[in-house]
Amino acid sequence: MPQNGREENGYDPEDDRNVNHDNGKHKELGELSVERLFENQEVPSWRKQLTVRAFVVSFVLSILFSFIVMKLNLTTGIIPSLNVSAGLLGFFFVKTWTKLLRKSGLLKQPFTRQENTVIQTCVVASSGIAFSGGFGSYLFGMSERIAKLSTNTHDFKNPSLEWIIGFLFVVSFLGLFSVVPLRKIMVIDFRLTYPSGTATAYLINSFHTPQGAKLAKKQVRELGKFFSFSFLWGFFQWFYTAGDDCGFASFPSLGLKAYKYKFYFDFSATYVGVGMICPYIVNVSVLVGGILSWGLMWPLIEKRKGDWYSADLPETSLHGLQGYRFRKKDVSSDLPTAGHSSDHVSSQVSYDDKRRTQLFLKDQIPAWFSIGGYVAIAAISTATLPHIFHQLKWYYILVMYIFAPILAFCNAYGTGLTDWSLASTYGKLAIFIIGAWAGASHGGVLAGLAACGVMMNIVSTASDLMQDFKTGYLTLASPRSMFVSQLIGTAMGCIISPCVFWLFYKAFDDIGQLGSQYPAPNAVVFRNMALLGVDGFSSLPRNCLLLCYVFFGAAILINFIRDLAGKKWRQFIPLPMAMAIPFYIGSYFTIDMCVGSLILFVWEKINKAKADAFGPAVASGLICGDGIWTLPASILALAGVKPPICMKFLSRGTNIRVDNFLTPQG
């Protein structure tokens, strides 16, 4: 992992012959502080950290990462941290750029770690809108497609580029201004870890030492190999998907009975990569959740059909089996992706802290600017949003904006401690409060979903910015350059993400349908929550609420035991939040993630140094290649080009009946 001391200090995991020779040098380097390695390098001013090439590269990477996040949003809703991938790819692109300019004699400004941090910040801010924009949750949940899957088919607002872009522009910047005055308290006074931000900073620092640049080149080479493999594998699979339930993604690898209950390996390079990035405990937890739900609970509840719920209800009805699945799912879409820690910082932290604190406090962002910006944008937003959603009254918005900074602080603080963003949880809180306030007769469903969007955007961007402040603190990037980069990245995301979503929306007619390639499970969940907020619990099927209470209590008990258990035993106790994810969408992706975990586990046993150094690069390549394949796949679908083959798997009895039907009689 990036925080590994050997990687930072130039240990080459590919050169096993020099291990013993390097041990003495490695120990000597390990005793140096990070900033002493860079003390002879001048730190550029905050304006010089914001280069044109940085934002050109950020724009290209933002498109790539938006496709990746959008695909994840519309399939399972699990989004791994992409900070490390953004830092790595940003280094590769600009390093290649500067190398070409140096050869031609046109290089005017060297590539610094501060500029690398600006790129990472901009890309993460832009691609983050693909999550907080609600394209796989509250925003798509407003559409007619999702409304048809619920009990309320009347209150809907179909997506269009114009209002989506306008909505995002008036709500996405508030979170940035809400937490700026707290940056010193969070980063310096509280010394919050912000694990992903810290890991990204150590990765960027390691790139920009002479030894680190050598290792980074090898990491990028590995990323490129697996990017190509993943992309070509997606292309190959496409040929066999001419109909519903066709192709490798519908391969009943564990048998047809297991396939019926969504236990199968679907050959997704994306989720194998996600499994390699996520900690083992997350992958095991989702597998346990899948076994508990689809292996035990749903088959047992199905036997109560006609008793606990009406036998005539469709599978997607909240009043039927779907209601039980829905009540179990109450999770954040952002899972922790690494157990990063800053415990490995060298003994000379006093020098590092002094240097970093001095530069972090040098470029102040005035409090009047952040407070004035928040008030001004809130005023514009309060006046604008009722024109986009007439159900969302101005006084609903005003009340949300009064309490939003408090919730933004809570989310930023929690993210700093655990790397878990609870943005969707705060959004769900807004759904219930505003939806109940508005009432069913006054468009409470749409009002609740729109309020969810307002709250999610504020708290999500607030935690992202504070994470980037931490990265900037550790790489000596100015808070001003971080803030400007976040603003520009957010503006990019407000345009790029809706366009990417629109491509998916127009290319795939079955998007949002259960069992389709892009089921958008969170969209149904968020709409059902809005319905529950206005209809009350009486609409749920029999014993659903009792089961909800039981699982709620069990989750609290498990978390309590985890907190009491020592570090040695905590790693063996599943995470309830991760266990909840497969309850709704099935266990197929958990098999993929566990395969990714197994690959990494075996790799670490064979050669831990290589696995630590190249594991994140391999995982990023698998995710990026499969993610970017969705672009040509979408273009082919829009152009009306269909795959030539349908590869479908049938039972022996069904196959005999099909053969008899197709065989001419007489």
XYZ file of C-alpha atoms in Angstrom:
666
model
C 0.000 0.000 0.000
C 1.135 3.616 -0.468
C 1.961 4.073 3.164
C 4.516 1.257 3.100
C 7.870 2.715 4.094
C 9.778 0.653 1.558
C 7.798 2.153 -1.276
C 8.256 5.715 -0.074
C 11.974 5.344 0.362
C 12.711 3.785 -2.988
C 12.774 0.054 -2.265
C 12.324 -1.745 -5.575
C 10.157 -4.819 -5.010
C 11.091 -6.191 -8.422
C 14.758 -6.397 -7.587
C 14.737 -9.222 -5.056
C 18.455 -9.750 -5.506
C 19.262 -6.479 -3.783
C 17.094 -6.951 -0.695
C 19.926 -7.577 1.726
C 22.123 -4.919 0.155
C 19.380 -2.314 0.456
C 18.409 -3.063 4.042
C 21.036 -0.788 5.561
C 20.267 2.055 3.178
C 16.531 1.541 3.668
C 16.899 1.841 7.418
C 18.964 4.978 7.037
C 16.403 6.606 4.734
C 13.548 5.527 6.999
C 15.026 7.631 9.803
C 14.781 10.810 7.716
C 11.666 12.935 7.840
C 9.687 13.227 4.631
C 10.132 16.993 4.379
C 13.921 16.792 4.741
C 13.960 14.886 1.451
C 12.329 17.940 -0.178
C 13.930 20.774 1.814
C 16.126 21.836 -1.134
C 13.094 22.150 -3.415
C 11.308 25.483 -3.536
C 7.581 25.341 -2.790
C 5.758 27.223 -5.584
C 3.218 29.913 -4.714
C -0.425 28.885 -4.669
C -1.029 30.509 -8.056
C 1.845 28.580 -9.662
C 0.434 25.336 -8.302
C -2.667 25.956 -10.461
C -1.373 25.254 -13.978
C -3.223 24.936 -17.270
C -1.753 21.472 -17.861
C -3.004 20.337 -14.440
C -6.589 21.218 -15.331
C -6.344 19.768 -18.855
C -5.191 16.452 -17.375
C -7.858 16.757 -14.652
C -10.560 17.205 -17.285
C -9.502 14.060 -19.170
C -9.260 11.993 -15.986
C -12.577 13.397 -14.733
C -14.341 11.951 -17.769
C -12.696 8.556 -17.186
C -13.500 8.480 -13.479
C -17.057 9.740 -14.005
C -17.730 6.733 -16.254
C -16.305 4.432 -13.594
C -18.324 5.954 -10.742
C -21.479 6.076 -12.876
C -21.198 2.404 -13.740
C -20.667 1.514 -10.085
C -23.604 3.745 -9.107
C -25.955 2.064 -11.552
C -24.901 -1.512 -10.731
C -24.324 -1.979 -6.999
C -23.772 1.485 -5.541
C -20.445 0.471 -3.937
C -17.868 3.174 -4.714
C -14.247 2.561 -3.684
C -11.955 5.485 -2.929
C -10.406 6.718 -6.177
C -7.968 9.186 -4.585
C -4.952 6.915 -5.059
C -5.859 6.110 -8.681
C -6.305 9.830 -9.425
C -2.898 10.644 -7.926
C -1.211 7.826 -9.833
C -2.760 8.634 -13.227
C -2.207 12.362 -12.726
C 1.493 11.689 -12.133
C 1.700 9.502 -15.252
C 0.006 11.976 -17.609
C 1.878 15.095 -16.517
C 5.207 13.268 -16.268
C 4.759 12.102 -19.864
C 3.794 15.645 -20.881
C 6.816 17.245 -19.215
C 9.150 14.580 -20.613
C 8.083 15.400 -24.163
C 8.433 19.147 -23.533
C 11.867 18.659 -21.967
C 13.085 16.801 -25.055
C 11.821 19.609 -27.278
C 13.324 22.276 -25.007
C 9.935 23.885 -24.275
C 9.592 22.934 -20.598
C 9.133 26.090 -18.525
C 7.865 24.736 -15.184
C 8.823 21.417 -13.561
C 6.152 19.023 -12.313
C 5.872 19.292 -8.518
C 4.065 17.251 -5.899
C 1.873 20.300 -5.216
C 0.667 20.298 -8.833
C 0.101 16.537 -8.577
C -2.078 17.183 -5.504
C -4.053 19.831 -7.397
C -4.810 17.264 -10.133
C -5.881 14.623 -7.619
C -8.132 17.145 -5.838
C -9.761 18.328 -9.054
C -10.411 14.789 -10.352
C -11.873 13.512 -7.080
C -14.072 16.626 -6.767
C -15.354 16.191 -10.310
C -15.993 12.446 -10.165
C -17.487 12.851 -6.672
C -20.447 14.663 -8.264
C -21.278 11.389 -10.039
C -22.013 9.995 -6.566
C -23.471 12.976 -4.699
C -25.447 13.986 -7.803
C -27.722 11.025 -7.103
C -27.661 9.521 -10.607
C -27.963 6.068 -9.095
C -30.063 7.080 -6.091
C -32.341 10.049 -5.323
C -32.207 11.821 -8.717
C -32.920 8.733 -10.806
C -35.451 7.724 -8.140
C -37.572 10.691 -9.289
C -37.936 9.271 -12.810
C -40.989 7.580 -14.313
C -38.968 4.386 -14.868
C -38.386 3.978 -11.137
C -41.873 5.240 -10.226
C -43.364 2.304 -12.174
C -41.476 -0.074 -9.880
C -43.080 1.419 -6.744
C -46.614 1.808 -5.433
C -46.772 5.500 -6.371
C -46.628 5.949 -10.148
C -47.838 9.567 -10.246
C -45.182 11.714 -8.563
C -42.221 11.701 -10.930
C -39.887 14.068 -12.742
C -38.045 12.623 -15.705
C -34.361 13.507 -16.097
C -33.217 16.145 -18.557
C -29.781 17.678 -18.939
C -30.980 21.259 -18.437
C -32.534 20.946 -14.989
C -29.982 18.414 -13.711
C -27.043 20.688 -14.540
C -28.856 23.704 -13.085
C -29.739 21.804 -9.902
C -26.157 20.632 -9.368
C -24.706 24.107 -9.887
C -26.917 25.672 -7.215
C -26.374 22.976 -4.536
C -22.873 21.524 -5.062
C -20.763 24.483 -3.894
C -22.387 25.115 -0.527
C -20.519 22.296 1.217
C -17.164 23.763 0.186
C -17.856 27.090 1.888
C -19.432 25.498 4.972
C -16.259 23.834 6.322
C -13.436 26.112 5.128
C -13.212 27.977 8.486
C -12.741 24.607 10.240
C -9.684 23.432 8.260
C -7.151 24.347 10.987
C -9.247 22.725 13.716
C -9.725 19.487 11.765
C -6.254 19.064 10.265
C -3.903 20.636 12.828
C -5.708 20.890 16.181
C -7.664 17.611 16.092
C -5.006 15.915 13.911
C -7.678 13.806 12.201
C -6.224 11.035 10.068
C -8.369 11.216 6.888
C -7.004 7.803 5.828
C -7.549 8.069 2.057
C -6.178 11.619 1.985
C -3.153 10.586 4.043
C -2.483 7.529 1.866
C -2.735 9.637 -1.293
C -0.310 12.200 0.146
C 2.277 9.534 0.948
C 1.873 8.102 -2.535
C 2.388 11.521 -4.151
C 5.378 12.266 -1.904
C 6.944 8.929 -2.856
C 6.453 9.636 -6.582
C 8.423 12.850 -6.443
C 11.584 11.461 -4.852
C 14.056 10.095 -7.455
C 13.520 6.530 -6.233
C 9.775 6.999 -5.960
C 9.521 8.179 -9.568
C 11.223 4.948 -10.681
C 8.705 2.842 -8.761
C 5.784 4.962 -9.994
C 6.809 4.264 -13.595
C 6.610 0.526 -12.903
C 3.260 0.944 -11.155
C 1.853 2.811 -14.150
C 3.156 0.079 -16.464
C 1.270 -2.542 -14.435
C -1.838 -0.364 -14.398
C -1.611 -0.063 -18.204
C -1.352 -3.841 -18.672
C -4.422 -4.597 -16.598
C -6.305 -1.609 -18.020
C -5.820 -3.103 -21.505
C -6.789 -6.584 -20.325
C -9.926 -5.322 -18.575
C -10.990 -3.200 -21.552
C -10.473 -6.050 -24.036
C -12.251 -8.490 -21.710
C -15.274 -6.158 -21.622
C -15.166 -5.932 -25.432
C -14.980 -9.746 -25.744
C -17.924 -10.248 -23.380
C -20.047 -7.798 -25.365
C -20.251 -10.198 -28.356
C -22.262 -12.703 -26.280
C -24.899 -10.351 -24.815
C -27.505 -10.188 -27.594
C -30.482 -10.719 -25.258
C -31.673 -10.731 -21.663
C -29.667 -12.929 -19.282
C -27.080 -13.611 -21.971
C -23.300 -13.606 -21.721
C -20.647 -14.301 -19.150
C -22.360 -11.959 -16.662
C -25.187 -14.547 -16.462
C -22.929 -17.602 -16.168
C -24.388 -19.947 -13.468
C -20.903 -20.779 -12.231
C -22.183 -22.232 -8.926
C -25.205 -24.022 -10.409
C -28.663 -22.960 -11.623
C -30.256 -23.110 -8.164
C -27.540 -20.822 -6.758
C -27.923 -18.569 -9.816
C -31.636 -18.152 -9.063
C -30.659 -16.707 -5.672
C -27.920 -14.553 -7.209
C -24.940 -16.647 -6.148
C -22.599 -16.725 -9.154
C -19.363 -15.259 -10.451
C -20.242 -12.735 -13.164
C -16.698 -12.208 -14.505
C -16.704 -8.485 -13.662
C -13.176 -7.066 -13.731
C -14.508 -3.973 -11.943
C -15.554 -5.803 -8.794
C -12.504 -8.049 -8.757
C -10.522 -4.778 -8.659
C -12.800 -3.348 -5.969
C -12.208 -6.508 -3.942
C -8.451 -6.010 -4.208
C -8.764 -2.449 -2.866
C -11.295 -3.054 -0.083
C -10.038 -4.537 3.208
C -10.610 -8.257 3.748
C -13.176 -7.594 6.479
C -15.383 -5.600 4.063
C -15.314 -8.375 1.440
C -16.021 -11.088 3.996
C -18.824 -8.964 5.484
C -20.662 -8.554 2.177
C -20.314 -12.296 1.541
C -21.766 -13.086 4.992
C -24.604 -10.646 4.284
C -25.283 -12.341 0.945
C -25.419 -15.804 2.518
C -27.664 -14.574 5.343
C -30.114 -12.822 3.001
C -30.252 -14.700 -0.326
C -29.081 -18.013 1.080
C -31.390 -18.147 4.121
C -33.878 -15.314 4.647
C -35.441 -14.742 1.210
C -36.028 -18.446 0.477
C -37.702 -18.793 3.896
C -39.830 -15.631 3.506
C -40.863 -16.747 -0.014
C -42.490 -19.774 1.611
C -44.732 -17.356 3.569
C -46.137 -15.931 0.319
C -49.911 -15.593 0.658
C -49.614 -15.416 4.443
C -47.211 -12.584 5.234
C -47.920 -10.773 1.951
C -50.262 -11.128 -1.014
C -49.344 -13.786 -3.564
C -50.565 -11.527 -6.399
C -48.049 -8.737 -5.857
C -45.200 -8.230 -8.363
C -41.659 -8.919 -7.169
C -40.790 -5.212 -7.149
C -43.687 -4.151 -4.915
C -42.788 -2.578 -1.579
C -45.810 -4.372 -0.088
C -44.358 -7.778 -1.000
C -40.975 -9.513 -0.734
C -39.270 -6.327 -1.908
C -40.452 -4.597 1.265
C -38.415 -6.972 3.411
C -35.318 -6.424 1.292
C -35.765 -2.666 1.365
C -36.022 -2.417 5.145
C -32.696 -4.185 5.629
C -30.762 -1.804 3.465
C -29.579 1.303 5.256
C -25.988 1.789 4.231
C -23.669 4.478 2.983
C -22.507 4.019 -0.588
C -18.951 4.865 0.342
C -17.202 1.967 2.042
C -13.801 2.211 3.678
C -11.235 1.103 1.170
C -8.123 0.676 3.224
C -7.012 0.458 6.766
C -4.595 3.306 6.215
C -2.894 4.820 9.165
C -0.300 7.431 9.789
C 1.398 5.433 12.540
C 4.430 4.904 10.343
C 5.430 8.579 10.275
C 9.088 8.918 11.198
C 10.455 9.979 14.567
C 11.212 13.457 13.305
C 7.569 14.455 13.041
C 8.281 17.709 14.826
C 10.253 19.023 11.869
C 7.628 17.813 9.406
C 4.755 19.221 11.434
C 6.473 22.553 11.889
C 7.170 22.870 8.172
C 3.717 21.722 7.127
C 1.850 23.851 9.666
C 3.837 26.932 8.661
C 2.895 26.588 4.986
C -0.650 25.422 5.694
C -1.354 28.585 7.695
C 0.536 30.864 5.330
C -2.190 31.204 2.669
C -5.276 31.995 4.718
C -8.797 31.876 3.316
C -10.628 34.697 5.149
C -13.602 33.679 7.284
C -15.684 36.506 5.808
C -15.120 35.026 2.338
C -16.343 31.536 3.271
C -19.298 32.770 5.362
C -20.268 35.362 2.747
C -19.962 32.767 -0.018
C -22.177 30.327 1.859
C -24.858 32.943 2.522
C -24.811 34.232 -1.069
C -25.044 30.761 -2.655
C -27.698 29.699 -0.130
C -29.778 32.757 -1.061
C -29.473 32.019 -4.791
C -30.249 28.347 -4.197
C -33.287 29.110 -1.996
C -34.714 31.321 -4.732
C -33.874 28.927 -7.592
C -34.708 25.417 -6.363
C -38.522 25.953 -6.051
C -38.529 26.705 -9.797
C -36.871 23.332 -10.503
C -38.986 21.406 -7.954
C -42.203 23.265 -7.209
C -42.915 20.755 -4.395
C -39.797 21.957 -2.538
C -40.894 25.173 -0.830
C -38.407 27.935 -0.053
C -38.848 27.563 3.700
C -37.941 23.846 3.512
C -34.689 24.857 1.836
C -33.984 27.645 4.315
C -34.346 25.282 7.279
C -31.984 22.780 5.634
C -29.356 25.451 5.008
C -29.476 26.520 8.654
C -28.656 23.001 9.874
C -26.486 21.876 6.930
C -23.149 23.283 8.241
C -23.561 21.287 11.472
C -24.154 18.069 9.550
C -21.302 18.905 7.162
C -18.989 19.257 10.159
C -20.202 15.910 11.561
C -19.614 14.134 8.250
C -16.186 15.717 7.748
C -15.208 14.802 11.314
C -16.433 11.207 10.952
C -14.629 10.812 7.628
C -11.439 12.064 9.272
C -11.703 9.363 11.914
C -12.866 6.355 9.899
C -12.763 7.151 6.138
C -16.512 6.475 6.043
C -18.627 9.193 4.455
C -22.214 9.059 5.698
C -23.499 11.478 3.059
C -26.315 9.157 1.964
C -27.370 8.669 5.600
C -27.807 12.437 6.069
C -29.653 12.503 2.745
C -32.059 9.829 3.984
C -32.678 11.905 7.101
C -33.730 14.799 4.854
C -36.035 12.466 2.884
C -38.013 11.506 5.988
C -38.166 14.979 7.538
C -39.014 17.029 4.436
C -41.184 14.289 2.904
C -43.302 14.042 6.067
C -43.436 17.848 6.349
C -44.693 18.237 2.767
C -47.123 15.304 2.939
C -48.311 12.956 0.186
C -50.946 15.366 -1.132
C -48.378 18.125 -1.724
C -45.738 16.125 -3.589
C -43.917 14.837 -0.517
C -42.159 12.106 -2.510
C -40.411 14.501 -4.895
C -39.862 17.081 -2.153
C -38.137 14.454 0.005
C -35.933 13.203 -2.832
C -34.948 16.753 -3.826
C -34.159 17.584 -0.192
C -32.005 14.460 -0.056
C -30.048 15.805 -3.026
C -29.485 19.165 -1.368
C -28.216 17.580 1.855
C -26.095 14.878 0.190
C -24.287 17.394 -1.993
C -23.467 19.648 0.952
C -22.132 17.008 3.343
C -20.361 14.988 0.637
C -18.411 17.900 -0.853
C -17.564 19.128 2.660
C -15.880 15.848 3.618
C -14.145 15.630 0.217
C -12.674 19.112 0.667
C -11.422 18.374 4.176
C -9.867 15.133 2.909
C -8.067 17.168 0.246
C -6.926 19.743 2.806
C -5.278 16.856 4.657
C -3.554 15.694 1.455
C -2.439 19.254 0.769
C -1.138 19.641 4.323
C 1.075 16.547 3.891
C 2.365 17.569 0.439
C 2.794 21.309 1.229
C 0.080 22.271 -1.265
C -1.564 25.576 -0.388
C -5.115 25.534 1.059
C -5.969 28.202 -1.498
C -4.872 26.045 -4.411
C -6.799 23.119 -2.888
C -9.936 25.236 -2.575
C -9.683 26.638 -6.118
C -8.985 23.167 -7.512
C -12.014 21.813 -5.656
C -14.173 24.643 -7.056
C -13.018 23.991 -10.619
C -13.377 20.220 -10.200
C -16.892 20.623 -8.816
C -17.841 22.851 -11.753
C -16.434 20.244 -14.157
C -18.427 17.533 -12.398
C -21.657 19.521 -12.639
C -21.341 19.269 -16.442
C -19.453 15.999 -17.029
C -21.497 13.768 -14.693
C -24.937 14.704 -16.127
C -23.607 14.155 -19.657
C -22.210 10.734 -18.737
C -25.488 9.804 -17.037
C -27.442 11.002 -20.064
C -25.376 8.699 -22.276
C -26.236 5.720 -20.058
C -29.888 6.794 -19.832
C -30.338 7.046 -23.587
C -28.187 4.036 -24.498
C -29.812 1.476 -22.172
C -33.606 1.355 -22.229
C -33.786 -1.120 -19.340
C -31.688 0.953 -16.946
C -33.259 0.761 -13.485
C -35.035 -2.553 -14.167
C -34.376 -5.374 -11.694
C -32.229 -8.032 -13.395
C -30.927 -5.658 -16.086
C -27.302 -4.763 -16.694
C -27.786 -1.505 -14.775
C -30.496 -2.097 -12.128
C -29.701 1.111 -10.171
C -30.777 -0.551 -6.893
C -30.327 2.578 -4.788
C -32.801 4.497 -6.951
C -35.600 2.109 -5.969
C -34.477 2.146 -2.332
C -34.437 5.956 -2.117
C -37.849 6.284 -3.765
C -39.308 3.659 -1.436
C -37.879 5.603 1.497
C -39.606 8.727 0.239
C -42.880 6.782 -0.053
C -42.413 5.447 3.443
C -41.815 8.974 4.705
C -45.198 10.150 3.429
C -47.246 6.901 3.795
C -46.020 5.633 7.133
C -45.053 2.145 8.268
C -48.552 0.689 7.843
C -47.851 0.183 4.117
C -45.179 -2.435 4.826
C -45.930 -6.195 4.660
C -46.556 -8.299 7.764
C -43.650 -8.699 10.222
C -41.445 -6.433 8.083
C -41.128 -3.797 10.797
C -40.413 -6.476 13.414
C -37.572 -7.845 11.293
C -36.318 -4.292 10.808
C -36.162 -3.771 14.592
C -34.402 -7.112 15.057
C -31.735 -6.313 12.474
C -31.383 -2.755 13.733
C -30.730 -4.066 17.240
C -28.382 -6.758 15.920
C -26.381 -4.131 14.019
C -25.990 -1.989 17.142
C -24.988 -5.061 19.179
C -22.389 -6.165 16.616
C -20.916 -2.658 16.448
C -20.853 -2.504 20.257
C -18.985 -5.826 20.398
C -16.562 -4.560 17.736
C -15.845 -1.472 19.815
C -15.255 -3.535 22.957
C -13.141 -6.183 21.249
C -9.425 -5.599 21.050
C -7.658 -4.929 17.789
C -6.727 -8.616 17.522
C -10.354 -9.836 17.533
C -12.086 -6.877 15.855
C -10.740 -7.899 12.459
C -12.786 -11.123 12.634
C -16.157 -9.457 13.388
C -18.191 -8.557 10.237
C -19.295 -4.979 9.520
C -23.112 -4.639 9.640
C -23.087 -1.777 7.136
C -21.233 -3.913 4.579
C -23.421 -6.944 5.344
C -26.546 -4.940 4.434
C -25.556 -4.226 0.814
C -26.298 -7.650 -0.765
C -29.676 -7.894 1.023
C -31.233 -5.949 -1.834
C -29.152 -6.537 -4.956
C -27.869 -10.081 -4.508
C -24.555 -11.807 -3.876
C -23.045 -11.980 -7.354
C -20.750 -9.001 -6.819
C -19.638 -10.369 -3.436
C -18.227 -13.432 -5.220
C -16.248 -11.102 -7.519
C -14.944 -9.077 -4.580
C -13.919 -12.195 -2.673
C -12.055 -13.427 -5.770
C -10.193 -10.090 -5.751
C -9.407 -10.588 -2.053
C -8.179 -14.122 -2.724
C -5.885 -12.928 -5.515
C -4.365 -10.289 -3.249
C -4.080 -12.729 -0.333
C -2.180 -15.316 -2.404
C -0.008 -12.567 -3.923
C 0.913 -11.284 -0.459
C 1.844 -14.804 0.633
C 4.095 -15.244 -2.400
C 5.697 -11.767 -2.384
C 4.288 -9.178 0.034
C 6.561 -6.380 -1.203
C 5.310 -6.695 -4.775
C 1.708 -7.029 -3.636
C 1.980 -3.871 -1.500
C 3.656 -1.909 -4.292
C 1.635 -3.072 -7.299
C -1.685 -4.298 -5.849
C -3.381 -0.865 -5.970
C -2.091 -0.319 -9.529
C -3.427 -3.689 -10.740
C -6.785 -3.076 -9.053
C -7.003 0.427 -10.539
C -6.255 -0.977 -13.999
C -9.029 -3.565 -13.712
C -11.534 -0.929 -12.540
C -10.527 1.718 -15.084
C -10.449 -0.628 -18.111
C -13.864 -2.132 -17.429
C -15.236 1.296 -16.552
C -14.048 2.987 -19.731
C -15.458 0.134 -21.862
C -18.904 1.488 -21.001
C -18.152 4.485 -23.271
C -17.827 2.506 -26.557
C -20.564 0.112 -25.351
C -22.896 3.097 -24.879
C -21.985 4.520 -28.292
C -22.660 1.135 -29.951
C -26.041 0.927 -28.194
C -26.956 4.474 -29.273
C -25.945 3.650 -32.856
C -28.219 0.599 -32.821
C -25.341 -1.896 -33.134
C -26.337 -5.065 -31.286
C -24.135 -7.988 -30.212
C -24.291 -10.930 -32.651
C -24.514 -13.827 -30.146
C -26.645 -14.717 -27.141
C -24.891 -17.162 -24.826
C -27.510 -18.474 -22.416
C -27.412 -21.352 -19.949
C -30.377 -23.715 -19.526
C -31.114 -26.712 -17.345
C -31.105 -30.131 -19.024
C -34.906 -30.374 -18.903
C -35.422 -26.915 -20.369
C -32.848 -27.624 -23.068
C -34.726 -30.810 -24.113
C -38.000 -28.864 -24.359
C -36.315 -26.141 -26.447
C -34.790 -28.762 -28.761
C -38.160 -30.465 -29.195
C -39.804 -27.133 -29.945
C -37.184 -26.223 -32.562
C -37.022 -29.675 -34.186
C -39.399 -29.928 -37.179
C -42.142 -32.540 -36.714
C -42.693 -35.329 -39.225
